[in-house]
Short mmCIF file of N, CA, C and O in Angstrom, two decimals:
data_model
loop_
_atom_site.label_atom_id
_atom_site.label_comp_id
_atom_site.label_asym_id
_atom_site.label_seq_id
_atom_site.Cartn_x
_atom_site.Cartn_y
_atom_site.Cartn_z
N MET A 1 0.92 41.03 -41.35
CA MET A 1 0.54 41.13 -39.97
C MET A 1 -0.84 40.49 -39.78
O MET A 1 -1.78 40.80 -40.50
N THR A 2 -0.91 39.60 -38.76
CA THR A 2 -2.16 38.92 -38.48
C THR A 2 -2.82 39.59 -37.29
O THR A 2 -2.19 39.81 -36.26
N ILE A 3 -4.08 39.85 -37.42
CA ILE A 3 -4.83 40.47 -36.33
C ILE A 3 -5.69 39.39 -35.70
O ILE A 3 -6.45 38.71 -36.38
N THR A 4 -5.54 39.24 -34.39
CA THR A 4 -6.31 38.23 -33.66
C THR A 4 -7.48 38.91 -32.98
O THR A 4 -7.31 39.93 -32.32
N SER A 5 -8.63 38.33 -33.15
CA SER A 5 -9.82 38.92 -32.54
C SER A 5 -9.77 38.74 -31.02
O SER A 5 -9.15 37.81 -30.52
N PRO A 6 -10.42 39.62 -30.28
CA PRO A 6 -10.45 39.51 -28.82
C PRO A 6 -11.04 38.17 -28.37
O PRO A 6 -10.61 37.60 -27.38
N ARG A 7 -11.99 37.65 -29.11
CA ARG A 7 -12.61 36.37 -28.76
C ARG A 7 -11.59 35.23 -28.85
O ARG A 7 -11.52 34.38 -27.97
N LYS A 8 -10.77 35.22 -29.90
CA LYS A 8 -9.75 34.18 -30.05
C LYS A 8 -8.68 34.31 -28.98
O LYS A 8 -8.20 33.32 -28.46
N ARG A 9 -8.31 35.55 -28.64
CA ARG A 9 -7.31 35.74 -27.58
C ARG A 9 -7.84 35.23 -26.25
O ARG A 9 -7.13 34.61 -25.47
N HIS A 10 -9.12 35.48 -25.96
CA HIS A 10 -9.75 35.03 -24.73
C HIS A 10 -9.78 33.50 -24.67
O HIS A 10 -9.45 32.90 -23.66
N LEU A 11 -10.14 32.86 -25.78
CA LEU A 11 -10.18 31.41 -25.87
C LEU A 11 -8.79 30.83 -25.66
O LEU A 11 -8.60 29.87 -24.91
N SER A 12 -7.79 31.42 -26.30
CA SER A 12 -6.41 30.94 -26.15
C SER A 12 -5.95 31.07 -24.71
O SER A 12 -5.29 30.18 -24.17
N ARG A 13 -6.30 32.16 -24.06
CA ARG A 13 -5.91 32.37 -22.67
C ARG A 13 -6.58 31.32 -21.77
O ARG A 13 -5.96 30.77 -20.87
N ASP A 14 -7.84 30.99 -22.04
CA ASP A 14 -8.54 29.97 -21.25
C ASP A 14 -7.91 28.59 -21.44
O ASP A 14 -7.76 27.83 -20.48
N VAL A 15 -7.54 28.28 -22.66
CA VAL A 15 -6.89 26.98 -22.94
C VAL A 15 -5.56 26.91 -22.23
O VAL A 15 -5.22 25.91 -21.60
N LEU A 16 -4.78 27.98 -22.29
CA LEU A 16 -3.49 28.01 -21.61
C LEU A 16 -3.66 27.91 -20.09
O LEU A 16 -2.89 27.23 -19.41
N ALA A 17 -4.66 28.57 -19.54
CA ALA A 17 -4.91 28.51 -18.11
C ALA A 17 -5.27 27.08 -17.68
O ALA A 17 -4.78 26.57 -16.68
N ALA A 18 -6.14 26.44 -18.46
CA ALA A 18 -6.53 25.06 -18.16
C ALA A 18 -5.32 24.13 -18.24
O ALA A 18 -5.14 23.25 -17.39
N ALA A 19 -4.48 24.34 -19.24
CA ALA A 19 -3.28 23.51 -19.37
C ALA A 19 -2.35 23.74 -18.18
O ALA A 19 -1.75 22.80 -17.65
N GLY A 20 -2.25 24.98 -17.72
CA GLY A 20 -1.41 25.28 -16.57
C GLY A 20 -1.90 24.61 -15.31
O GLY A 20 -1.12 24.06 -14.53
N VAL A 21 -3.21 24.62 -15.10
CA VAL A 21 -3.79 23.96 -13.93
C VAL A 21 -3.53 22.46 -14.01
O VAL A 21 -3.15 21.82 -13.02
N GLY A 22 -3.69 21.89 -15.18
CA GLY A 22 -3.43 20.45 -15.35
C GLY A 22 -1.99 20.11 -15.07
O GLY A 22 -1.68 19.13 -14.40
N LEU A 23 -1.07 20.93 -15.56
CA LEU A 23 0.35 20.71 -15.31
C LEU A 23 0.68 20.84 -13.83
O LEU A 23 1.48 20.08 -13.29
N ALA A 24 0.08 21.80 -13.16
CA ALA A 24 0.31 21.98 -11.73
C ALA A 24 -0.16 20.75 -10.96
O ALA A 24 0.53 20.26 -10.07
N ALA A 25 -1.33 20.25 -11.30
CA ALA A 25 -1.85 19.06 -10.63
C ALA A 25 -0.95 17.86 -10.87
O ALA A 25 -0.66 17.09 -9.96
N LEU A 26 -0.48 17.72 -12.09
CA LEU A 26 0.41 16.62 -12.41
C LEU A 26 1.72 16.73 -11.65
O LEU A 26 2.22 15.75 -11.11
N SER A 27 2.27 17.92 -11.56
CA SER A 27 3.54 18.07 -10.86
C SER A 27 3.38 17.83 -9.37
O SER A 27 4.25 17.27 -8.73
N LEU A 28 2.24 18.23 -8.77
CA LEU A 28 2.01 17.95 -7.35
C LEU A 28 1.89 16.46 -7.11
O LEU A 28 2.39 15.93 -6.13
N THR A 29 1.24 15.76 -8.03
CA THR A 29 1.12 14.31 -7.92
C THR A 29 2.49 13.67 -8.02
O THR A 29 2.84 12.77 -7.26
N ALA A 30 3.29 14.13 -8.95
CA ALA A 30 4.63 13.57 -9.14
C ALA A 30 5.52 13.86 -7.95
O ALA A 30 6.45 13.11 -7.67
N CYS A 31 5.25 14.91 -7.21
CA CYS A 31 6.06 15.26 -6.03
C CYS A 31 5.70 14.40 -4.84
O CYS A 31 6.28 14.54 -3.77
N GLY A 32 4.72 13.53 -4.96
CA GLY A 32 4.40 12.62 -3.87
C GLY A 32 3.30 13.09 -2.95
O GLY A 32 3.18 12.59 -1.85
N LEU A 33 2.51 14.04 -3.32
CA LEU A 33 1.45 14.51 -2.46
C LEU A 33 0.21 13.63 -2.51
O LEU A 33 -0.83 14.00 -2.01
N THR A 34 0.32 12.46 -3.11
CA THR A 34 -0.81 11.53 -3.15
C THR A 34 -0.52 10.30 -2.30
O THR A 34 -0.77 9.20 -2.69
N HIS A 35 0.03 10.51 -1.11
CA HIS A 35 0.31 9.45 -0.16
C HIS A 35 1.27 8.39 -0.72
O HIS A 35 0.87 7.26 -0.96
N PRO A 36 2.53 8.73 -0.91
CA PRO A 36 3.48 7.78 -1.47
C PRO A 36 3.66 6.54 -0.63
O PRO A 36 4.04 5.50 -1.13
N GLU A 37 3.35 6.63 0.68
CA GLU A 37 3.49 5.44 1.52
C GLU A 37 2.54 4.33 1.10
O GLU A 37 2.73 3.17 1.44
N ASP A 38 1.48 4.68 0.37
CA ASP A 38 0.56 3.66 -0.12
C ASP A 38 1.10 2.92 -1.34
O ASP A 38 0.55 1.91 -1.75
N PHE A 39 2.15 3.47 -1.94
CA PHE A 39 2.72 2.89 -3.14
C PHE A 39 4.24 2.80 -3.01
O PHE A 39 4.96 3.44 -3.77
N PRO A 40 4.73 2.05 -2.03
CA PRO A 40 6.18 2.00 -1.84
C PRO A 40 6.88 1.40 -3.04
O PRO A 40 6.38 0.50 -3.70
N LEU A 41 8.06 1.93 -3.32
CA LEU A 41 8.84 1.46 -4.45
C LEU A 41 9.85 0.40 -4.04
O LEU A 41 10.46 -0.24 -4.87
N ASP A 42 10.07 0.27 -2.75
CA ASP A 42 10.99 -0.76 -2.31
C ASP A 42 10.28 -1.64 -1.30
O ASP A 42 9.11 -1.48 -1.03
N GLY A 43 10.97 -2.55 -0.76
CA GLY A 43 10.40 -3.49 0.18
C GLY A 43 11.19 -4.77 0.10
O GLY A 43 12.31 -4.76 -0.40
N PRO A 44 10.64 -5.84 0.57
CA PRO A 44 11.41 -7.07 0.54
C PRO A 44 11.67 -7.49 -0.91
O PRO A 44 10.80 -7.41 -1.75
N THR A 45 12.88 -7.91 -1.16
CA THR A 45 13.21 -8.38 -2.51
C THR A 45 13.22 -9.89 -2.54
O THR A 45 13.83 -10.48 -3.41
N ARG A 46 12.59 -10.48 -1.60
CA ARG A 46 12.55 -11.93 -1.53
C ARG A 46 11.11 -12.40 -1.43
O ARG A 46 10.22 -11.62 -1.14
N THR A 47 10.95 -13.66 -1.68
CA THR A 47 9.66 -14.28 -1.44
C THR A 47 9.84 -15.23 -0.27
O THR A 47 10.95 -15.58 0.10
N ALA A 48 8.75 -15.64 0.29
CA ALA A 48 8.80 -16.50 1.46
C ALA A 48 9.44 -17.84 1.14
O ALA A 48 9.29 -18.37 0.03
N THR A 49 10.15 -18.36 2.12
CA THR A 49 10.74 -19.69 1.99
C THR A 49 10.14 -20.66 3.00
O THR A 49 10.51 -21.83 3.02
N SER A 50 9.22 -20.14 3.82
CA SER A 50 8.55 -21.01 4.79
C SER A 50 7.17 -20.44 5.11
O SER A 50 6.89 -19.28 4.85
N ASN A 51 6.34 -21.28 5.66
CA ASN A 51 5.02 -20.88 6.12
C ASN A 51 4.82 -21.47 7.51
O ASN A 51 4.68 -22.69 7.62
N PRO A 52 4.86 -20.67 8.53
CA PRO A 52 4.96 -19.22 8.60
C PRO A 52 6.36 -18.71 8.28
O PRO A 52 7.32 -19.48 8.30
N ALA A 53 6.44 -17.39 8.01
CA ALA A 53 7.71 -16.77 7.65
C ALA A 53 8.03 -15.63 8.62
O ALA A 53 7.16 -14.80 8.92
N GLU A 54 9.26 -15.61 9.09
CA GLU A 54 9.72 -14.51 9.94
C GLU A 54 9.94 -13.27 9.07
O GLU A 54 10.45 -13.38 7.96
N VAL A 55 9.52 -12.11 9.57
CA VAL A 55 9.71 -10.84 8.85
C VAL A 55 10.26 -9.81 9.83
O VAL A 55 9.98 -9.85 11.03
N THR A 56 11.07 -8.88 9.29
CA THR A 56 11.65 -7.83 10.13
C THR A 56 11.53 -6.47 9.45
O THR A 56 11.41 -6.38 8.22
N ALA A 57 11.60 -5.44 10.26
CA ALA A 57 11.57 -4.07 9.74
C ALA A 57 12.74 -3.83 8.81
O ALA A 57 12.61 -3.16 7.79
N GLU A 58 13.89 -4.39 9.13
CA GLU A 58 15.08 -4.22 8.29
C GLU A 58 14.86 -4.75 6.88
O GLU A 58 15.28 -4.14 5.90
N GLN A 59 14.19 -5.87 6.74
CA GLN A 59 13.92 -6.45 5.43
C GLN A 59 13.01 -5.57 4.58
O GLN A 59 13.14 -5.53 3.37
N PHE A 60 12.08 -4.87 5.21
CA PHE A 60 11.07 -4.12 4.48
C PHE A 60 11.42 -2.65 4.27
O PHE A 60 10.74 -1.95 3.54
N GLY A 61 12.45 -2.16 4.93
CA GLY A 61 12.85 -0.77 4.74
C GLY A 61 11.74 0.20 5.12
O GLY A 61 11.00 -0.04 6.07
N HIS A 62 11.62 1.30 4.35
CA HIS A 62 10.63 2.33 4.70
C HIS A 62 9.19 1.86 4.55
O HIS A 62 8.27 2.52 5.04
N SER A 63 8.96 0.74 3.90
CA SER A 63 7.58 0.27 3.75
C SER A 63 7.09 -0.49 4.99
O SER A 63 5.93 -0.87 5.05
N TRP A 64 7.96 -0.67 5.99
CA TRP A 64 7.54 -1.28 7.26
C TRP A 64 6.86 -0.21 8.09
O TRP A 64 7.50 0.75 8.53
N THR A 65 5.59 -0.33 8.31
CA THR A 65 4.84 0.69 9.05
C THR A 65 4.35 0.19 10.41
O THR A 65 3.59 0.90 11.08
N LEU A 66 4.77 -0.99 10.80
CA LEU A 66 4.30 -1.54 12.07
C LEU A 66 5.05 -0.95 13.25
O LEU A 66 6.21 -0.55 13.13
N LYS A 67 4.40 -0.92 14.40
CA LYS A 67 4.99 -0.37 15.62
C LYS A 67 5.91 -1.38 16.29
O LYS A 67 6.56 -1.04 17.28
N VAL A 68 5.96 -2.59 15.79
CA VAL A 68 6.89 -3.61 16.28
C VAL A 68 7.96 -3.81 15.22
O VAL A 68 7.74 -3.49 14.05
N ASP A 69 9.14 -4.33 15.61
CA ASP A 69 10.23 -4.42 14.64
C ASP A 69 10.35 -5.78 13.96
O ASP A 69 11.19 -5.95 13.07
N HIS A 70 9.53 -6.75 14.35
CA HIS A 70 9.55 -8.06 13.70
C HIS A 70 8.28 -8.83 14.04
O HIS A 70 7.50 -8.40 14.88
N GLY A 71 8.11 -9.95 13.37
CA GLY A 71 6.97 -10.80 13.62
C GLY A 71 6.96 -11.98 12.67
O GLY A 71 7.96 -12.25 11.99
N THR A 72 5.84 -12.65 12.61
CA THR A 72 5.69 -13.83 11.77
C THR A 72 4.42 -13.70 10.93
O THR A 72 3.36 -13.33 11.45
N VAL A 73 4.56 -13.99 9.65
CA VAL A 73 3.43 -13.96 8.73
C VAL A 73 3.05 -15.40 8.39
O VAL A 73 3.93 -16.22 8.11
N ALA A 74 1.76 -15.69 8.43
CA ALA A 74 1.30 -17.04 8.12
C ALA A 74 0.12 -16.99 7.15
O ALA A 74 -0.59 -15.99 7.07
N CYS A 75 -0.06 -18.08 6.45
CA CYS A 75 -1.17 -18.22 5.51
C CYS A 75 -1.75 -19.62 5.63
O CYS A 75 -1.02 -20.61 5.63
N VAL A 76 -3.06 -19.67 5.75
CA VAL A 76 -3.80 -20.93 5.76
C VAL A 76 -4.94 -20.77 4.78
O VAL A 76 -5.63 -19.75 4.77
N MET A 77 -5.15 -21.76 3.95
CA MET A 77 -6.26 -21.70 2.99
C MET A 77 -7.55 -22.15 3.69
O MET A 77 -7.56 -23.17 4.37
N ASN A 78 -8.62 -21.38 3.50
CA ASN A 78 -9.89 -21.77 4.10
C ASN A 78 -10.60 -22.79 3.21
O ASN A 78 -10.08 -23.19 2.15
N ASP A 79 -11.80 -23.20 3.61
CA ASP A 79 -12.55 -24.23 2.87
C ASP A 79 -12.91 -23.79 1.45
O ASP A 79 -13.11 -24.63 0.58
N GLU A 80 -13.00 -22.49 1.23
CA GLU A 80 -13.33 -21.97 -0.11
C GLU A 80 -12.08 -21.80 -0.97
O GLU A 80 -12.16 -21.37 -2.12
N GLY A 81 -10.91 -22.07 -0.40
CA GLY A 81 -9.66 -21.91 -1.14
C GLY A 81 -9.09 -20.51 -1.09
O GLY A 81 -8.18 -20.18 -1.86
N ASP A 82 -9.60 -19.67 -0.19
CA ASP A 82 -9.09 -18.31 -0.03
C ASP A 82 -7.99 -18.28 1.03
O ASP A 82 -8.07 -18.98 2.04
N PRO A 83 -6.97 -17.43 0.82
CA PRO A 83 -5.87 -17.36 1.79
C PRO A 83 -6.25 -16.53 3.01
O PRO A 83 -6.67 -15.38 2.90
N VAL A 84 -6.10 -17.11 4.18
CA VAL A 84 -6.33 -16.42 5.45
C VAL A 84 -4.95 -15.98 5.93
O VAL A 84 -4.11 -16.81 6.28
N LEU A 85 -4.71 -14.66 5.92
CA LEU A 85 -3.39 -14.11 6.22
C LEU A 85 -3.36 -13.53 7.62
O LEU A 85 -4.26 -12.78 8.01
N THR A 86 -2.31 -13.87 8.39
CA THR A 86 -2.16 -13.35 9.74
C THR A 86 -0.74 -12.89 10.00
O THR A 86 0.21 -13.33 9.33
N PHE A 87 -0.60 -12.00 10.97
CA PHE A 87 0.70 -11.53 11.45
C PHE A 87 0.73 -11.75 12.94
O PHE A 87 -0.19 -11.32 13.66
N THR A 88 1.77 -12.42 13.44
CA THR A 88 1.93 -12.63 14.87
C THR A 88 3.03 -11.70 15.36
O THR A 88 4.17 -11.76 14.89
N ALA A 89 2.67 -10.83 16.30
CA ALA A 89 3.60 -9.86 16.87
C ALA A 89 4.51 -10.56 17.88
O ALA A 89 4.22 -11.68 18.33
N PRO A 90 5.61 -9.91 18.27
CA PRO A 90 6.54 -10.51 19.24
C PRO A 90 5.88 -10.89 20.57
O PRO A 90 6.31 -11.84 21.22
N ASP A 91 4.80 -10.18 20.97
CA ASP A 91 4.14 -10.51 22.24
C ASP A 91 3.15 -11.66 22.10
O ASP A 91 2.47 -12.03 23.06
N GLY A 92 3.05 -12.25 20.90
CA GLY A 92 2.17 -13.39 20.67
C GLY A 92 0.78 -13.03 20.14
O GLY A 92 0.01 -13.92 19.79
N THR A 93 0.46 -11.75 20.07
CA THR A 93 -0.84 -11.33 19.55
C THR A 93 -0.89 -11.60 18.05
O THR A 93 0.02 -11.24 17.31
N VAL A 94 -1.97 -12.24 17.62
CA VAL A 94 -2.16 -12.55 16.20
C VAL A 94 -3.13 -11.52 15.61
O VAL A 94 -4.22 -11.32 16.16
N TYR A 95 -2.72 -10.89 14.52
CA TYR A 95 -3.51 -9.86 13.85
C TYR A 95 -3.95 -10.34 12.48
O TYR A 95 -3.23 -11.08 11.81
N ALA A 96 -5.13 -9.89 12.06
CA ALA A 96 -5.65 -10.21 10.73
C ALA A 96 -4.98 -9.33 9.69
O ALA A 96 -4.91 -8.11 9.84
N LEU A 97 -4.47 -9.95 8.62
CA LEU A 97 -3.91 -9.21 7.50
C LEU A 97 -4.91 -9.06 6.36
O LEU A 97 -4.67 -8.30 5.43
N ASN A 98 -5.99 -9.82 6.41
CA ASN A 98 -7.04 -9.66 5.40
C ASN A 98 -8.40 -9.91 6.06
O ASN A 98 -8.49 -10.45 7.15
N ALA A 99 -9.43 -9.47 5.38
CA ALA A 99 -10.78 -9.49 5.95
C ALA A 99 -11.56 -10.70 5.47
O ALA A 99 -12.43 -10.60 4.62
N LEU A 100 -11.25 -11.84 6.04
CA LEU A 100 -12.02 -13.05 5.78
C LEU A 100 -12.69 -13.47 7.08
O LEU A 100 -12.23 -13.13 8.17
N LYS A 101 -13.76 -14.22 6.99
CA LYS A 101 -14.52 -14.59 8.19
C LYS A 101 -13.67 -15.32 9.22
O LYS A 101 -13.89 -15.18 10.41
N GLU A 102 -12.66 -16.04 8.77
CA GLU A 102 -11.78 -16.75 9.70
C GLU A 102 -10.96 -15.78 10.57
O GLU A 102 -10.47 -16.16 11.62
N ASN A 103 -10.82 -14.54 10.12
CA ASN A 103 -10.07 -13.54 10.87
C ASN A 103 -10.97 -12.60 11.67
O ASN A 103 -10.48 -11.66 12.30
N ASN A 104 -12.29 -12.85 11.67
CA ASN A 104 -13.23 -11.93 12.33
C ASN A 104 -12.94 -11.71 13.81
O ASN A 104 -13.18 -10.63 14.33
N ASP A 105 -12.44 -12.71 14.51
CA ASP A 105 -12.19 -12.58 15.95
C ASP A 105 -10.82 -12.01 16.27
O ASP A 105 -10.49 -11.82 17.44
N LEU A 106 -10.02 -11.72 15.26
CA LEU A 106 -8.67 -11.19 15.47
C LEU A 106 -8.66 -9.67 15.36
O LEU A 106 -9.42 -9.10 14.58
N PRO A 107 -7.77 -9.02 16.10
CA PRO A 107 -7.62 -7.58 15.91
C PRO A 107 -7.04 -7.31 14.52
O PRO A 107 -6.27 -8.13 13.99
N ASP A 108 -7.40 -6.18 13.93
CA ASP A 108 -6.90 -5.82 12.61
C ASP A 108 -5.47 -5.30 12.73
O ASP A 108 -5.13 -4.61 13.69
N ILE A 109 -4.65 -5.60 11.73
CA ILE A 109 -3.26 -5.18 11.72
C ILE A 109 -3.12 -3.66 11.82
O ILE A 109 -2.11 -3.15 12.30
N SER A 110 -4.15 -2.92 11.42
CA SER A 110 -4.10 -1.45 11.49
C SER A 110 -3.92 -0.95 12.93
O SER A 110 -3.49 0.18 13.13
N GLU A 111 -4.23 -1.80 13.92
CA GLU A 111 -4.06 -1.41 15.32
C GLU A 111 -2.59 -1.18 15.68
O GLU A 111 -2.29 -0.47 16.63
N ILE A 112 -1.67 -1.81 14.92
CA ILE A 112 -0.25 -1.62 15.20
C ILE A 112 0.50 -1.06 14.00
O ILE A 112 1.72 -1.17 13.91
N ALA A 113 -0.22 -0.45 13.07
CA ALA A 113 0.39 0.10 11.85
C ALA A 113 0.19 1.61 11.80
O ALA A 113 -0.83 2.12 12.21
N ASP A 114 1.20 2.29 11.28
CA ASP A 114 1.13 3.74 11.07
C ASP A 114 1.14 4.06 9.59
O ASP A 114 1.85 4.94 9.14
N GLY A 115 0.38 3.34 8.81
CA GLY A 115 0.33 3.57 7.36
C GLY A 115 -0.07 2.29 6.65
O GLY A 115 -0.57 1.34 7.24
N SER A 116 0.20 2.27 5.38
CA SER A 116 -0.17 1.15 4.53
C SER A 116 0.61 -0.11 4.88
O SER A 116 1.81 -0.06 5.15
N ILE A 117 -0.07 -1.23 4.85
CA ILE A 117 0.60 -2.52 5.05
C ILE A 117 0.57 -3.33 3.75
O ILE A 117 0.72 -4.54 3.75
N GLY A 118 0.41 -2.63 2.64
CA GLY A 118 0.31 -3.28 1.34
C GLY A 118 1.50 -4.16 1.01
O GLY A 118 1.33 -5.27 0.50
N THR A 119 2.71 -3.70 1.30
CA THR A 119 3.89 -4.50 0.98
C THR A 119 3.94 -5.75 1.85
O THR A 119 4.27 -6.83 1.37
N LEU A 120 3.60 -5.61 3.12
CA LEU A 120 3.57 -6.77 4.02
C LEU A 120 2.50 -7.76 3.56
O LEU A 120 2.73 -8.97 3.52
N ARG A 121 1.34 -7.25 3.17
CA ARG A 121 0.27 -8.13 2.71
C ARG A 121 0.68 -8.84 1.41
O ARG A 121 0.42 -10.03 1.24
N SER A 122 1.33 -8.13 0.51
CA SER A 122 1.81 -8.75 -0.73
C SER A 122 2.79 -9.87 -0.42
O SER A 122 2.74 -10.94 -1.03
N PHE A 123 3.69 -9.62 0.52
CA PHE A 123 4.63 -10.67 0.93
C PHE A 123 3.87 -11.86 1.51
O PHE A 123 4.22 -13.02 1.23
N ALA A 124 2.82 -11.60 2.29
CA ALA A 124 2.06 -12.69 2.91
C ALA A 124 1.47 -13.62 1.85
O ALA A 124 1.40 -14.83 2.07
N PHE A 125 1.11 -13.08 0.70
CA PHE A 125 0.59 -13.95 -0.37
C PHE A 125 1.66 -14.90 -0.88
O PHE A 125 1.34 -16.01 -1.33
N THR A 126 2.93 -14.52 -0.82
CA THR A 126 3.99 -15.44 -1.24
C THR A 126 4.13 -16.59 -0.25
O THR A 126 4.57 -17.67 -0.61
N VAL A 127 3.76 -16.33 1.01
CA VAL A 127 3.77 -17.39 2.03
C VAL A 127 2.74 -18.46 1.65
O VAL A 127 2.97 -19.66 1.87
N CYS A 128 1.65 -18.05 1.05
CA CYS A 128 0.58 -18.98 0.66
C CYS A 128 1.03 -19.95 -0.43
O CYS A 128 0.46 -21.04 -0.56
N ASP A 129 2.02 -19.57 -1.19
CA ASP A 129 2.48 -20.41 -2.29
C ASP A 129 3.29 -21.60 -1.85
O ASP A 129 3.69 -22.43 -2.66
N LEU A 130 3.56 -21.69 -0.55
CA LEU A 130 4.39 -22.80 -0.05
C LEU A 130 3.57 -23.95 0.46
O LEU A 130 2.47 -23.86 0.82
#
């Protein structure tokens, strides 16, 4: 028979409690409580075939967070070789998809978005490759 000192039992209980807290935090993260819309697992499975490129909510699935159902994504390289990304809404309003000086006078895409536009922005970079 092994006798455990009260000090060792207390230490073991503290280690188990810390492990439990860590497991709880991990399980909450795995359940999506860390804003899963910022890390969509689906989205367009295609790359752009034109510049500008037509995009629709249907193509992007749940990662489409815009208040409009379609638009056009364009890319122009600036003098420094950086991609200037824009989205044109159906009403003709052009929104900035990235924060470059060439987009300073444009409204930000967040004005018509209800969440992350990461998937749309990633697609816009494929437009630049054309």
